[in-house]
PDB file of C-alpha atoms in Angstrom:
ATOM      1  CA  MET A 218      66.293  15.300   7.575  1.00 46.00           C
ATOM      2  CA  THR A 219      65.063  18.085   9.838  1.00 44.00           C
ATOM      3  CA  LYS A 220      61.734  19.832   9.396  1.00 46.00           C
ATOM      4  CA  PHE A 221      63.650  23.018   8.532  1.00 42.00           C
ATOM      5  CA  GLN A 222      65.518  21.223   5.741  1.00 43.00           C
ATOM      6  CA  ASN A 223      62.214  19.846   4.440  1.00 46.00           C
ATOM      7  CA  ASN A 224      60.666  23.315   4.605  1.00 47.00           C
ATOM      8  CA  LEU A 225      63.688  24.733   2.787  1.00 44.00           C
ATOM      9  CA  ARG A 226      63.288  22.190   0.026  1.00 43.00           C
ATOM     10  CA  ASN A 227      59.609  23.017  -0.175  1.00 44.00           C
ATOM     11  CA  PHE A 228      60.283  26.720  -0.348  1.00 44.00           C
ATOM     12  CA  ALA A 229      62.913  26.318  -2.935  1.00 41.00           C
ATOM     13  CA  PHE A 230      60.029  25.770  -5.205  1.00 34.00           C
ATOM     14  CA  GLY A 231      60.861  25.511  -8.577  1.00 33.00           C
ATOM     15  CA  ALA A 232      59.626  29.827  -5.221  1.00 34.00           C
ATOM     16  CA  GLY A 233      59.934  27.761  -5.517  1.00 36.00           C
ATOM     17  CA  VAL A 234      62.107  29.038  -2.090  1.00 37.00           C
ATOM     18  CA  LEU A 235      64.155  28.758  -5.593  1.00 34.00           C
ATOM     19  CA  GLY A 236      66.716  30.116  -9.168  1.00 32.00           C
ATOM     20  CA  PHE A 237      63.268  30.665 -10.413  1.00 32.00           C
ATOM     21  CA  ALA A 238      64.415  30.089 -14.018  1.00 30.00           C
ATOM     22  CA  ALA A 239      63.851  33.280 -15.934  1.00 29.00           C
ATOM     23  CA  ALA A 240      60.947  33.124 -18.317  1.00 29.00           C
ATOM     24  CA  VAL A 241      61.555  34.623 -21.725  1.00 27.00           C
ATOM     25  CA  GLY A 242      59.316  37.513 -22.641  1.00 30.00           C
ATOM     26  CA  ALA A 243      59.241  40.924 -24.224  1.00 30.00           C
ATOM     27  CA  ALA A 244      60.618  43.715 -22.056  1.00 34.00           C
ATOM     28  CA  THR A 245      58.136  46.290 -20.820  1.00 35.00           C
ATOM     29  CA  PRO A 246      59.120  49.877 -21.652  1.00 38.00           C
ATOM     30  CA  ALA A 247      60.794  51.778 -18.784  1.00 42.00           C
ATOM     31  CA  GLY A 248      58.338  53.681 -16.639  1.00 45.00           C
ATOM     32  CA  SER A 249      55.421  51.367 -17.424  1.00 47.00           C
ATOM     33  CA  ALA A 250      56.822  48.205 -15.817  1.00 57.00           C
ATOM     34  CA  PRO A 251      54.633  46.757 -13.056  1.00 76.00           C
ATOM     35  CA  ASN A 252      55.989  47.187  -9.545  1.00 90.00           C
ATOM     36  CA  TYR A 253      56.052  43.886  -7.650  1.00 94.00           C
ATOM     37  CA  ASP A 254      57.732  45.322  -4.537  1.00 94.00           C
ATOM     38  CA  GLY A 255      56.136  44.381  -1.223  1.00 94.00           C
ATOM     39  CA  VAL A 256      55.477  41.340   0.948  1.00 96.00           C
ATOM     40  CA  TRP A 257      54.190  38.171  -0.711  1.00 95.00           C
ATOM     41  CA  SER A 258      52.800  35.049   0.941  1.00 94.00           C
ATOM     42  CA  VAL A 259      54.099  31.984  -0.887  1.00 92.00           C
ATOM     43  CA  VAL A 260      52.576  28.505  -0.533  1.00 92.00           C
ATOM     44  CA  ILE A 261      54.849  25.675  -1.631  1.00 90.00           C
ATOM     45  CA  VAL A 262      53.257  22.294  -2.370  1.00 94.00           C
ATOM     46  CA  THR A 263      55.293  19.099  -2.729  1.00 95.00           C
ATOM     47  CA  GLN A 264      54.082  16.875  -5.550  1.00 97.00           C
ATOM     48  CA  LYS A 265      57.052  14.504  -5.699  1.00 97.00           C
ATOM     49  CA  GLY A 266      59.399  13.312  -2.958  1.00 96.00           C
ATOM     50  CA  SER A 267      59.324  12.967   0.827  1.00 91.00           C
ATOM     51  CA  CYS A 268      59.374  16.674   1.757  1.00 87.00           C
ATOM     52  CA  ASP A 269      56.584  18.246   3.816  1.00 85.00           C
ATOM     53  CA  ARG A 270      53.325  18.341   1.833  1.00 91.00           C
ATOM     54  CA  ALA A 271      52.854  22.113   2.039  1.00 90.00           C
ATOM     55  CA  TYR A 272      54.550  25.113   3.552  1.00 85.00           C
ATOM     56  CA  ARG A 273      53.770  28.857   3.668  1.00 87.00           C
ATOM     57  CA  TYR A 274      56.651  31.298   3.531  1.00 86.00           C
ATOM     58  CA  PRO A 275      56.841  35.137   3.487  1.00 92.00           C
ATOM     59  CA  ILE A 276      58.991  36.794   0.824  1.00 93.00           C
ATOM     60  CA  ARG A 277      59.751  40.490   0.374  1.00 94.00           C
ATOM     61  CA  ILE A 278      60.418  41.903  -3.063  1.00 95.00           C
ATOM     62  CA  GLN A 279      62.478  45.088  -2.922  1.00 94.00           C
ATOM     63  CA  ASN A 280      63.580  46.815  -6.123  1.00 93.00           C
ATOM     64  CA  GLY A 281      62.898  43.526  -7.936  1.00 94.00           C
ATOM     65  CA  ALA A 282      65.116  41.449  -5.606  1.00 95.00           C
ATOM     66  CA  LEU A 283      63.664  38.581  -3.532  1.00 94.00           C
ATOM     67  CA  LEU A 284      64.480  38.717   0.187  1.00 93.00           C
ATOM     68  CA  ASN A 285      63.757  36.491   3.164  1.00 91.00           C
ATOM     69  CA  GLU A 286      60.910  38.118   5.117  1.00 93.00           C
ATOM     70  CA  GLY A 287      60.548  35.269   7.622  1.00 87.00           C
ATOM     71  CA  SER A 288      62.503  34.079  10.643  1.00 88.00           C
ATOM     72  CA  SER A 289      64.160  31.192   8.789  1.00 83.00           C
ATOM     73  CA  PRO A 290      67.965  31.412   8.434  1.00 84.00           C
ATOM     74  CA  ALA A 291      67.661  30.447   4.758  1.00 84.00           C
ATOM     75  CA  THR A 292      69.462  32.565   2.180  1.00 89.00           C
ATOM     76  CA  ILE A 293      67.296  33.697  -0.729  1.00 89.00           C
ATOM     77  CA  ASN A 294      68.724  34.953  -4.020  1.00 92.00           C
ATOM     78  CA  GLY A 295      66.282  35.845  -6.733  1.00 95.00           C
ATOM     79  CA  LYS A 296      64.771  38.528  -8.899  1.00 95.00           C
ATOM     80  CA  VAL A 297      61.583  39.552 -10.653  1.00 96.00           C
ATOM     81  CA  ALA A 298      61.826  40.885 -14.209  1.00 95.00           C
ATOM     82  CA  SER A 299      59.613  43.743 -15.399  1.00 92.00           C
ATOM     83  CA  ASN A 300      57.433  41.190 -17.217  1.00 94.00           C
ATOM     84  CA  GLY A 301      56.832  39.266 -13.947  1.00 96.00           C
ATOM     85  CA  ALA A 302      59.220  36.383 -14.688  1.00 97.00           C
ATOM     86  CA  ILE A 303      60.788  35.230 -11.438  1.00 96.00           C
ATOM     87  CA  THR A 304      63.958  33.276 -10.691  1.00 95.00           C
ATOM     88  CA  VAL A 305      65.092  32.205  -7.227  1.00 93.00           C
ATOM     89  CA  THR A 306      67.528  30.008  -5.318  1.00 90.00           C
ATOM     90  CA  VAL A 307      67.049  29.216  -1.639  1.00 87.00           C
ATOM     91  CA  SER A 308      69.836  27.663   0.405  1.00 88.00           C
ATOM     92  CA  ALA A 309      70.600  26.678   3.981  1.00 82.00           C
ATOM     93  CA  GLY A 310      73.842  24.922   4.766  1.00 84.00           C
ATOM     94  CA  SER A 311      74.572  22.409   2.007  1.00 86.00           C
ATOM     95  CA  LYS A 312      70.909  22.173   0.893  1.00 84.00           C
ATOM     96  CA  SER A 313      69.380  24.277  -1.851  1.00 87.00           C
ATOM     97  CA  ALA A 314      66.377  24.471  -4.113  1.00 91.00           C
ATOM     98  CA  THR A 315      65.469  26.437  -7.207  1.00 95.00           C
ATOM     99  CA  GLY A 316      62.270  27.739  -8.652  1.00 96.00           C
ATOM    100  CA  SER A 317      60.752  29.581 -11.562  1.00 97.00           C
ATOM    101  CA  GLY A 318      57.457  31.166 -12.420  1.00 98.00           C
ATOM    102  CA  ARG A 319      55.641  34.391 -13.071  1.00 97.00           C
ATOM    103  CA  LEU A 320      53.901  37.113 -11.101  1.00 97.00           C
ATOM    104  CA  SER A 321      50.933  38.955 -12.564  1.00 95.00           C
ATOM    105  CA  GLY A 322      49.164  41.682 -10.648  1.00 93.00           C
ATOM    106  CA  LYS A 323      48.772  40.416  -7.072  1.00 95.00           C
ATOM    107  CA  ILE A 324      49.223  36.685  -7.731  1.00 97.00           C
ATOM    108  CA  GLY A 325      51.890  34.343  -9.029  1.00 97.00           C
ATOM    109  CA  THR A 326      52.493  30.678  -9.842  1.00 97.00           C
ATOM    110  CA  GLY A 327      55.400  28.436 -10.703  1.00 97.00           C
ATOM    111  CA  SER A 328      57.314  25.272  -9.989  1.00 97.00           C
ATOM    112  CA  TRP A 329      60.284  24.298  -7.809  1.00 96.00           C
ATOM    113  CA  GLN A 330      62.840  21.529  -7.325  1.00 97.00           C
ATOM    114  CA  GLY A 331      65.240  20.695  -4.525  1.00 94.00           C
ATOM    115  CA  GLY A 332      67.016  17.384  -3.990  1.00 92.00           C
ATOM    116  CA  GLU A 333      64.533  14.518  -4.430  1.00 94.00           C
ATOM    117  CA  CYS A 334      61.520  16.817  -4.091  1.00 95.00           C
ATOM    118  CA  SER A 335      59.627  19.002  -6.526  1.00 97.00           C
ATOM    119  CA  GLY A 336      56.278  20.682  -6.818  1.00 96.00           C
ATOM    120  CA  THR A 337      54.422  23.918  -7.422  1.00 96.00           C
ATOM    121  CA  TRP A 338      54.080  27.265  -5.678  1.00 95.00           C
ATOM    122  CA  GLU A 339      51.490  30.020  -5.540  1.00 96.00           C
ATOM    123  CA  ALA A 340      52.019  33.564  -4.313  1.00 96.00           C
ATOM    124  CA  GLU A 341      49.688  36.313  -3.185  1.00 97.00           C
ATOM    125  CA  ARG A 342      50.682  39.907  -2.526  1.00 96.00           C
ATOM    126  CA  ARG A 343      49.931  41.193   0.977  1.00 92.00           C
ATOM    127  CA  GLY A 344      49.024  44.795   1.644  1.00 74.00           C
ATOM    128  CA  ALA A 345      49.248  47.590  -0.911  1.00 56.00           C
TER     129      ALA A 345
END
């Protein structure tokens, strides 16, 4: 397995990379929902399996959609709900990983799984 494939698995945290299974929560009234748009630095940590131990990956959230902000050719599909619940799937070739978690303010946490590997992820918002 290539380092990229390992990194993809790590990213597909169950952020991770990644779908983050949607957490159930009460909807925030329109107009008062937090805005999570911007660039986030995500650290994926493998706790089970032979994937790389840790990996940092940039993600952009735009209008609640998760986008690849890095140079990796991975495809990222995910979203952030108004209550901060996040779901994501990351794929490259025939490999994929899913993740789930929650953002709150300028931080977030969750878990991921891809192939034989699984672990946790933490996110921190960069900039404004």
